[in-house]
mmCIF file of the C-alpha atoms, coordinates in Angstrom:
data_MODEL
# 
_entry.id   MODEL 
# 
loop_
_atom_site.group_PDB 
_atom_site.id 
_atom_site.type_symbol 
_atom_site.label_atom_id 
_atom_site.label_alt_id 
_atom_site.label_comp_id 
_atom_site.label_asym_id 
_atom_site.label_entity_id 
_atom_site.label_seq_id 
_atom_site.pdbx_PDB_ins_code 
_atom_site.Cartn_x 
_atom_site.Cartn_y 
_atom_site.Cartn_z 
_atom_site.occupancy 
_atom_site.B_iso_or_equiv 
_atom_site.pdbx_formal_charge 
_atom_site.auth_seq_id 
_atom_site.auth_comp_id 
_atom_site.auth_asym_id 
_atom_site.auth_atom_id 
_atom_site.pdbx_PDB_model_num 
ATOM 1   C CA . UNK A 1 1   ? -40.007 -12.154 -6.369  1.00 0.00 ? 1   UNK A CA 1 
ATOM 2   C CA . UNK A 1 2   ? -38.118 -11.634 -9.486  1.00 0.00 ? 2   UNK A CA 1 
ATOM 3   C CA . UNK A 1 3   ? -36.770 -7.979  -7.650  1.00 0.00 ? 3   UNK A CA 1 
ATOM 4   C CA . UNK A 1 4   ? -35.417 -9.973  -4.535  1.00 0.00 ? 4   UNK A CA 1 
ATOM 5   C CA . UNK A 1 5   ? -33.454 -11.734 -6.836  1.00 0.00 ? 5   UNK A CA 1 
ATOM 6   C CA . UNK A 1 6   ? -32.091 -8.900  -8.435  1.00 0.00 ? 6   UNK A CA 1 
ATOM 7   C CA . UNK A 1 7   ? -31.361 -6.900  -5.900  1.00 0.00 ? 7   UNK A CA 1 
ATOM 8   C CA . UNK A 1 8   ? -29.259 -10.179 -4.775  1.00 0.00 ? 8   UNK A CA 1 
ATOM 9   C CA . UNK A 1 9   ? -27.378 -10.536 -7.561  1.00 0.00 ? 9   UNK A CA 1 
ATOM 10  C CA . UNK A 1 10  ? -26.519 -6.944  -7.889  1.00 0.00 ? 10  UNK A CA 1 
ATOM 11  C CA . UNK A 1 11  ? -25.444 -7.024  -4.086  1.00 0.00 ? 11  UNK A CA 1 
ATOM 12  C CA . UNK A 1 12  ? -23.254 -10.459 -4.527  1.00 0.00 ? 12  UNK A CA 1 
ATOM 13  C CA . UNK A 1 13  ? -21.406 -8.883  -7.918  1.00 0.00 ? 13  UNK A CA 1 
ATOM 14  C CA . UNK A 1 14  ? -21.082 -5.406  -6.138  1.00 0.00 ? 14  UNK A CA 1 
ATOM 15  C CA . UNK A 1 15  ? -18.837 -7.576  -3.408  1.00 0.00 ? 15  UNK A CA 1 
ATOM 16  C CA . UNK A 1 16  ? -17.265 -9.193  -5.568  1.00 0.00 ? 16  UNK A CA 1 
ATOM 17  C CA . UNK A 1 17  ? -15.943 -6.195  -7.603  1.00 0.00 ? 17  UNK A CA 1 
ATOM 18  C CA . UNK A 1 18  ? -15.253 -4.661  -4.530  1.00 0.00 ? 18  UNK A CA 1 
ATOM 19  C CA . UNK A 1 19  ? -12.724 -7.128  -3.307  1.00 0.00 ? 19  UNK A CA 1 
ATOM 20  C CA . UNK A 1 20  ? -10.136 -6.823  -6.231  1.00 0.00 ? 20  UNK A CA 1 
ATOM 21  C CA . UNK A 1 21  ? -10.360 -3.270  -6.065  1.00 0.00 ? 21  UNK A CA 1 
ATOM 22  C CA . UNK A 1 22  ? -9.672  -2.851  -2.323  1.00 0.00 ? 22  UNK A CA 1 
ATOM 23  C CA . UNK A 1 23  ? -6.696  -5.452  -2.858  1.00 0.00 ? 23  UNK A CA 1 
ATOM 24  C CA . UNK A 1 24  ? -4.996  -3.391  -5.450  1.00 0.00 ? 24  UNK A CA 1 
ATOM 25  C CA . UNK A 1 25  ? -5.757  0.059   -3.657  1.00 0.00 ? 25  UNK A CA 1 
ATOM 26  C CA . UNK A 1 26  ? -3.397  -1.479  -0.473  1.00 0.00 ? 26  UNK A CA 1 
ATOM 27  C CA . UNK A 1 27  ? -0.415  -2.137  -2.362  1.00 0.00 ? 27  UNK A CA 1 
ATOM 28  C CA . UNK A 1 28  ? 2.656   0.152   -2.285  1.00 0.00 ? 28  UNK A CA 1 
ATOM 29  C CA . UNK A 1 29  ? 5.004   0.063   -4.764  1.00 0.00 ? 29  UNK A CA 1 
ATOM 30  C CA . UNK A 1 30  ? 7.212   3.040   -3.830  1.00 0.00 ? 30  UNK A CA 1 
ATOM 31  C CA . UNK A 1 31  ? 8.613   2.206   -0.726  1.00 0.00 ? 31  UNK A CA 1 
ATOM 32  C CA . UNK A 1 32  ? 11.354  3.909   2.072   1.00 0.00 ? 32  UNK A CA 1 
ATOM 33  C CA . UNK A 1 33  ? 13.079  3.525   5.007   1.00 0.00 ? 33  UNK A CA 1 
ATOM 34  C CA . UNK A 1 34  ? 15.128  5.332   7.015   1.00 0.00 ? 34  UNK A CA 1 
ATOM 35  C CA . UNK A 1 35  ? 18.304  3.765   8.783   1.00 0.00 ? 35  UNK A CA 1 
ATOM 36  C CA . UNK A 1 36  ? 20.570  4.103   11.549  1.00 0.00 ? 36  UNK A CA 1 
ATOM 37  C CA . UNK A 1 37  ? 22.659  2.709   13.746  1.00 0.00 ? 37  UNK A CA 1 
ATOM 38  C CA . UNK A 1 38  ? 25.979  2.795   15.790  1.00 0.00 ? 38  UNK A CA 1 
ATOM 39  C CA . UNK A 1 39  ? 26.259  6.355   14.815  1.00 0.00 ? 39  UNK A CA 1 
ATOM 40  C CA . UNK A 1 40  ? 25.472  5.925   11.044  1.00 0.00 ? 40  UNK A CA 1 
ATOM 41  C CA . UNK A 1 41  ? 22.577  7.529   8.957   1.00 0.00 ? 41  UNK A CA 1 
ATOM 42  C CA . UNK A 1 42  ? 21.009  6.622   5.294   1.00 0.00 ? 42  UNK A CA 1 
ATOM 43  C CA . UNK A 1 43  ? 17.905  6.320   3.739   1.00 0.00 ? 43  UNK A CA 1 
ATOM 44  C CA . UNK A 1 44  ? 16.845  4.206   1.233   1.00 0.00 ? 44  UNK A CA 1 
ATOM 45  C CA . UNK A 1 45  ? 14.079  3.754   -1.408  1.00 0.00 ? 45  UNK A CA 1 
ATOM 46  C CA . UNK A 1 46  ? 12.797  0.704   -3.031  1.00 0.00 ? 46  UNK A CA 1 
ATOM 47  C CA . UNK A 1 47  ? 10.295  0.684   -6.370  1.00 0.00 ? 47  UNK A CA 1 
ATOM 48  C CA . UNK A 1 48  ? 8.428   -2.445  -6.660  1.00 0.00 ? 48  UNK A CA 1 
ATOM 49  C CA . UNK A 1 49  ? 7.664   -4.282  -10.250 1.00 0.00 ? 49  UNK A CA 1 
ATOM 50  C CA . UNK A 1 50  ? 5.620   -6.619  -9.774  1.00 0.00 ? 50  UNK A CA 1 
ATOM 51  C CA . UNK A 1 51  ? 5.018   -7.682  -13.421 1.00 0.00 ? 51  UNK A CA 1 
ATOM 52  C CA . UNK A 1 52  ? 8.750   -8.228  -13.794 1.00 0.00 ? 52  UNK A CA 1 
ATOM 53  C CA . UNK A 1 53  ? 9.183   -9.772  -10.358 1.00 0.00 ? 53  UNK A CA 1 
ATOM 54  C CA . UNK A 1 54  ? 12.051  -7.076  -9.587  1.00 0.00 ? 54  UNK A CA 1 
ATOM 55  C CA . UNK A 1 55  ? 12.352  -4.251  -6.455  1.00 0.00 ? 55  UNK A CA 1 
ATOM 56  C CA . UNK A 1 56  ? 14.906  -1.791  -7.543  1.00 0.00 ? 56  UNK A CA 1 
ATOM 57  C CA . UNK A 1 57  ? 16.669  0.045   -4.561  1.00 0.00 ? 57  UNK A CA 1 
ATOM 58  C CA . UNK A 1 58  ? 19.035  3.567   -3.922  1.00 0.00 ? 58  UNK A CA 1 
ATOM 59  C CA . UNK A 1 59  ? 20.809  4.301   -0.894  1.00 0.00 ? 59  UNK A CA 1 
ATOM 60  C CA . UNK A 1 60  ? 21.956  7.233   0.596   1.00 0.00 ? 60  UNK A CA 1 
ATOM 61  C CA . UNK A 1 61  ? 24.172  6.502   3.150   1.00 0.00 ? 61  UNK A CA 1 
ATOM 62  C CA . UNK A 1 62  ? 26.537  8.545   4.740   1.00 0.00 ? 62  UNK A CA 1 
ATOM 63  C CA . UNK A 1 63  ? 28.805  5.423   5.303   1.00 0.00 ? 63  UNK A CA 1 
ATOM 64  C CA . UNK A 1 64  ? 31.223  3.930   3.385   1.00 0.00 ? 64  UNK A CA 1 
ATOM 65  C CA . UNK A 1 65  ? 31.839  0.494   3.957   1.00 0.00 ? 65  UNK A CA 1 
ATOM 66  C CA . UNK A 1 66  ? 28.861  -1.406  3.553   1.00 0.00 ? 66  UNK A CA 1 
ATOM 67  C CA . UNK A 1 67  ? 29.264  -5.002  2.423   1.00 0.00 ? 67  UNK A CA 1 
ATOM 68  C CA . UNK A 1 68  ? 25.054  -5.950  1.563   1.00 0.00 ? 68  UNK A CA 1 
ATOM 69  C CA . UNK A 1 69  ? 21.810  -5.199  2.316   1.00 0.00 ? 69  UNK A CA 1 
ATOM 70  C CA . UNK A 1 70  ? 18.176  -6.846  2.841   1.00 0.00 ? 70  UNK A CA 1 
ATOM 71  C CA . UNK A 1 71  ? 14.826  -6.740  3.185   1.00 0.00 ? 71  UNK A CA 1 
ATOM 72  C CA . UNK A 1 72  ? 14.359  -8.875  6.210   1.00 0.00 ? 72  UNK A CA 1 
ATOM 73  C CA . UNK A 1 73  ? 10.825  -9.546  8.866   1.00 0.00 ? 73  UNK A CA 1 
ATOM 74  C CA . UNK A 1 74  ? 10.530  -8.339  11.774  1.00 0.00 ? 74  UNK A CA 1 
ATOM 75  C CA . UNK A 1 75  ? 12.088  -11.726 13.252  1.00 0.00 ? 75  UNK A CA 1 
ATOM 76  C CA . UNK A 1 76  ? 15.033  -10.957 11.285  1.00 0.00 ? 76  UNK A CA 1 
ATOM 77  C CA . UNK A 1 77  ? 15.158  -13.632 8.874   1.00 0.00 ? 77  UNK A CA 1 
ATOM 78  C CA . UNK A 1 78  ? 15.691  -12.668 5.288   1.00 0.00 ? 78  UNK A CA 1 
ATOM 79  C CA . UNK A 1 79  ? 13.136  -12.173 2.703   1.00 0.00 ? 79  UNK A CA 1 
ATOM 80  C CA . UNK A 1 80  ? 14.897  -10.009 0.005   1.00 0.00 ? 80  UNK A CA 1 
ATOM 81  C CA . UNK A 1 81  ? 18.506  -10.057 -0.798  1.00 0.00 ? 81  UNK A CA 1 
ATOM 82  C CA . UNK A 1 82  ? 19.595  -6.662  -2.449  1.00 0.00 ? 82  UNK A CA 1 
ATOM 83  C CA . UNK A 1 83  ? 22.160  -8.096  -4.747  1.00 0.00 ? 83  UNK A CA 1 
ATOM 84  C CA . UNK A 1 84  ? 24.802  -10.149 -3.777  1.00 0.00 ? 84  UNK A CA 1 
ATOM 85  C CA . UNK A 1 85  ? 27.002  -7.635  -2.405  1.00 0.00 ? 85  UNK A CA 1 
ATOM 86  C CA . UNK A 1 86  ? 26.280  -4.054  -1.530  1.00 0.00 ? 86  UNK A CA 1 
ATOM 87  C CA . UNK A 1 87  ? 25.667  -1.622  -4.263  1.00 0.00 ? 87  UNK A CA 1 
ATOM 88  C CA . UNK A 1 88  ? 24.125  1.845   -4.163  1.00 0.00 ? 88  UNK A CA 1 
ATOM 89  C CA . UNK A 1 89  ? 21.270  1.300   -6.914  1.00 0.00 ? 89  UNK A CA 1 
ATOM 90  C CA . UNK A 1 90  ? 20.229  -1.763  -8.678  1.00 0.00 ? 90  UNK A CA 1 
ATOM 91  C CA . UNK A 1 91  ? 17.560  -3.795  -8.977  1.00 0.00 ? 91  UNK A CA 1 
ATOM 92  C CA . UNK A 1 92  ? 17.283  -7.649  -7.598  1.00 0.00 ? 92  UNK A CA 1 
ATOM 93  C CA . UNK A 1 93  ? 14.472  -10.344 -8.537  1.00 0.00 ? 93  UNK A CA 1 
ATOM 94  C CA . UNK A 1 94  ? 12.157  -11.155 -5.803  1.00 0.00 ? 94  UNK A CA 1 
ATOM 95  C CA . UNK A 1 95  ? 9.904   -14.436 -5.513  1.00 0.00 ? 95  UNK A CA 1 
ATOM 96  C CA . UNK A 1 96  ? 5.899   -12.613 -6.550  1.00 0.00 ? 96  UNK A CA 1 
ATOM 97  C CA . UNK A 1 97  ? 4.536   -13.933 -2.958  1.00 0.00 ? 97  UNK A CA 1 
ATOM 98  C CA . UNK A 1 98  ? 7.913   -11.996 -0.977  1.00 0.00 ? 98  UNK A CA 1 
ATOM 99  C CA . UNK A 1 99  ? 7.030   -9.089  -3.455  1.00 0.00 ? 99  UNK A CA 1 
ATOM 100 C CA . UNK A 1 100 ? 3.219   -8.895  -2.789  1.00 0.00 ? 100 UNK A CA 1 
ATOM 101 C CA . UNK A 1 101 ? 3.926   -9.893  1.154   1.00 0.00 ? 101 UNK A CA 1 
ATOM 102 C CA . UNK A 1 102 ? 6.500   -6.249  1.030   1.00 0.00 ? 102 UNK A CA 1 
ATOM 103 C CA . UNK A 1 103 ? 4.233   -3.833  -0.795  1.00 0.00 ? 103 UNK A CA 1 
ATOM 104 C CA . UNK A 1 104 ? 0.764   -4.575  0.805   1.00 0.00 ? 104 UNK A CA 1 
ATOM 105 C CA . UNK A 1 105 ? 2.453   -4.563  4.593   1.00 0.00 ? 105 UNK A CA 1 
ATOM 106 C CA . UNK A 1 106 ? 5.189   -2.405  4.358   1.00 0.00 ? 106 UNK A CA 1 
ATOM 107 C CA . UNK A 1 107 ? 5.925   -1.695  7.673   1.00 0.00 ? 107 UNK A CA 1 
ATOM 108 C CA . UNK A 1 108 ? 6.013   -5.331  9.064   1.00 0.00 ? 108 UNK A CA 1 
ATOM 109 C CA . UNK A 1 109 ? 9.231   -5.130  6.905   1.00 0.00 ? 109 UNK A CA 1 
ATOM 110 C CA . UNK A 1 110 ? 13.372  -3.516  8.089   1.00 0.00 ? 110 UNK A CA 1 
ATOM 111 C CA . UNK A 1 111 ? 16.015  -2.924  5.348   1.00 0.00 ? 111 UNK A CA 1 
ATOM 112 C CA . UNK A 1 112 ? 19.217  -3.653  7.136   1.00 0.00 ? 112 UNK A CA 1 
ATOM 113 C CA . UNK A 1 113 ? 22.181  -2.182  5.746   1.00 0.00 ? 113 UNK A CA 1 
ATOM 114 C CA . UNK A 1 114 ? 25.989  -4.604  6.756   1.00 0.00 ? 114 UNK A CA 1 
ATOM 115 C CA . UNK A 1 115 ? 29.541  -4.266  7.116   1.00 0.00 ? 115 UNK A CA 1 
ATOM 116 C CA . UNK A 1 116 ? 32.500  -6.308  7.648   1.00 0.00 ? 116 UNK A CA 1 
ATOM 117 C CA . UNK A 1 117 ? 31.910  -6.649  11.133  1.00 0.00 ? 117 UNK A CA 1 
ATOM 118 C CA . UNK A 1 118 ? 28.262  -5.762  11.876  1.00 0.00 ? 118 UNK A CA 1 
ATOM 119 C CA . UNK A 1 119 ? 25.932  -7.439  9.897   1.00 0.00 ? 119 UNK A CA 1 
ATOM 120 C CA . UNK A 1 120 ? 22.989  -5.264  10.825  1.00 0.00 ? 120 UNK A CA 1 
ATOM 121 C CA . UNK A 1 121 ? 24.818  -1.827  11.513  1.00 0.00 ? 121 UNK A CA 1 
ATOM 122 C CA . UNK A 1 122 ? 22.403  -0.115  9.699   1.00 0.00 ? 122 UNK A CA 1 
ATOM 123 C CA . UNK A 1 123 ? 18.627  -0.540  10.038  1.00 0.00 ? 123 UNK A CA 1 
ATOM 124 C CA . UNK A 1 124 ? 15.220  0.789   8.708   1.00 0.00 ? 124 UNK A CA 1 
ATOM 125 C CA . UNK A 1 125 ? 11.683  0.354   9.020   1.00 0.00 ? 125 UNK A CA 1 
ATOM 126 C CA . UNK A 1 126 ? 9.465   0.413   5.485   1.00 0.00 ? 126 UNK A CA 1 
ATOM 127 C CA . UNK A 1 127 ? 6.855   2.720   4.930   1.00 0.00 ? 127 UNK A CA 1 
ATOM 128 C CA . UNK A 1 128 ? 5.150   3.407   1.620   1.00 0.00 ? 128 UNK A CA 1 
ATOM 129 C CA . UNK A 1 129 ? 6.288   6.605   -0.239  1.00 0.00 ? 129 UNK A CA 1 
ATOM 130 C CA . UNK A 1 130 ? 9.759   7.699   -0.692  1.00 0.00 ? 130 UNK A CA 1 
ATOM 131 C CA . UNK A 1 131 ? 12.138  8.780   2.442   1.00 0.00 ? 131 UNK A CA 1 
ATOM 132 C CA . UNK A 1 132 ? 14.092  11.687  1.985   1.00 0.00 ? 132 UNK A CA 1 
ATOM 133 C CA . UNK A 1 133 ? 17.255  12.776  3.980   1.00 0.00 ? 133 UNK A CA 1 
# 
């Protein structure tokens, strides 16, 4: 009798320290996309902090007149603004549920890139690991 119990308890606390480790294994941290649109190209790459509450981004666009970027669903709406006004690097700080919500499901996530008088000219589906041109 006293076996069935064991083996029960070791069963129950090998789920349990399964489940943090399987959460942790699915998040991304080093994230890319690449973009285009209306002729355009770029890529960008986002880092992830999630102990500071901050995702750091650099573009490399082959455009010049970009006005802002963000991370937005894939309804559109916005989740992340990447600063206040476009910049080619920086870093912005992101609610911890937005931040968790990007780096465990990357690719229900687009980083859309705007100008003057296309606010998504440039767009980009996330995937983890870095994008290269």
């Amino acid at each position: 009798m006293r076996s069935k119990r064991w083996a029960a308890a070791v069963v129950a606390t090998a789920a349990l320290l399964a489940v943090p480790v399987a959460t942790a294994g699915m998040m991304h941290p080093t994230l890319g996309a690449r973009l285009s649109g209306m002729g355009e190209h770029g890529i960008v790459n986002l880092q992830a902090h999630a102990t500071q509450h901050q995702l750091c981004w650099k573009f490399e666009l082959s455009m010049v007149h970009a006005v802002g970027a963000t991370v937005r669903d894939s309804g559109g709406m916005i989740v992340v603004r990447l600063g206040r006004m476009y910049r080619a690097k920086g870093c912005a700080m992101v609610k911890a549920k937005s931040l968790a919500l990007i780096e465990s499901k990357p690719g229900r996530y687009w980083v859309w890139v705007a100008t003057k008088g296309h606010p998504g000219e440039l767009r980009g589906k996330l995937f983890a690991g870095m994008a290269h041109m």
